[in-house]
Amino acid sequence: MGQRAKRKLRLISSVLAVLVFLSGCGQDFHKEGEQDDVISKDDSLTVVGVSQIGSESVWRTANTASIQNTFSKENGYFLIFDNARQKQENQIKALRSFISQQVDYIVFSPIVEDGWDTVLQEAKDAGIPVILMDRKVKVKDESLYTAWVGSDFAEEGQNAGRWLAGHLKEEGRAGEEINIVVLQGTNGSTSVIGRTEGFDSVAAQHDNWNILEQADADFTTAKGREEMKKMLHKYEDIDVVVSQNDDMTFGALEAIGEAGQSTGTDGGIILISFDATKSALEKVEQGIINVDIECNPEQGAYIEEVIRVLESGGQAEKEYFVSERVFTKKNVASVIGDRSY
Ligand code: GYE
């Protein structure tokens, strides 16, 4: 049975419960506020509760837009959207509120992987399918969520490493000592775990690559600038900056400029970024960022596909990967014009 059919059943039983209640004790029925709420919802729409992490990056804003465009009234959805402002406790609160409102589906992007068992069990007990978006959860029981839609972060990290190996070879620097610093995003998040593991696995094959430091810069421009500044003070000779998103890259660029250094294709610090937002791709075109590893935020349609499968009574795959590319000066021109974020 699809979620809508199940909701209809829930509605019918709510109506029956209210009728029984009314016939029993008449005027007191307004105390049954929750049941009134459920009955007043437009039953032709599928109700989706979405808990977003926050608005820390351009990527996140594009991800939110993708959700809002997909789950519109015109498309047959009633979207309840919550911005958790970077706090796991706010996400847990939002999830509980979706459960008490008996939404048809919960979609959420977990800020970190740990700490979700209890609330996801509550969603499961309420019979509400949970679809994870972008980041994953570490739970004892995988049946606590129905499906996950997102990026292959380990592959993204490996792509960064592979690109660097190829670039150093082209430059005749394959045997040189290479000093690398990394700006990492939110500690404990799937994207950071995957990108770090992926890059480190390639670095481990090169004895001459020295990772000097991996600093936590929280995926924001302000922290990217601050952490980069500290590392420029600490280390005299930085050959490569790996920045795990474009927002931090913009902060790093400010700090590097202030230190009187340069980046990019004409002999400066080699700058590797992730996300591939329009403004960063423009820097790739200008030769200021060497390479940008794409991370695709347009996940709304993939999530809707999962919901369609479930609505038709089918079984969704456990994982859906969005498609992604790697951009350098050589291939970036063809995508910049159409980039919407
Ligand atoms: O790269 C970053 C964001 O988890 C893929 O989170 C996401 C990351 C993205 O804020 O910009």
Tab-separated table of C-alpha atoms and ligand atoms in Angstrom, residues 56-57 59-60 134-135 153 191 195 219 245 275 295, ligand 1:
chain	number	residue	atom	x	y	z
A	56	GLU	CA	26.158	27.469	5.239
A	57	SER	CA	27.080	27.383	1.555
A	59	TRP	CA	25.709	24.454	-2.521
A	60	ARG	CA	23.225	24.200	0.351
A	134	ASP	CA	23.108	14.318	0.668
A	135	ARG	CA	24.574	13.015	3.943
A	153	PHE	CA	32.123	11.474	-1.697
A	191	SER	CA	30.908	14.632	2.815
A	195	ARG	CA	36.304	13.330	0.625
A	219	PHE	CA	32.276	24.696	5.097
A	245	ASN	CA	34.002	23.275	-0.655
A	275	ASP	CA	31.192	21.730	-5.337
A	295	CYS	CA	29.112	17.938	-6.182
B	1	GYE	O1	29.905	20.264	-0.375
B	1	GYE	C1	29.087	21.888	1.123
B	1	GYE	C2	27.916	21.857	1.990
B	1	GYE	O2	27.315	17.787	2.231
B	1	GYE	C3	27.769	17.859	-0.072
B	1	GYE	O3	27.810	20.522	2.423
B	1	GYE	C4	27.443	18.625	1.146
B	1	GYE	C5	28.420	19.726	1.464
B	1	GYE	C6	28.799	20.667	0.346
B	1	GYE	O4	27.622	22.843	2.767
B	1	GYE	O5	29.209	23.055	0.366
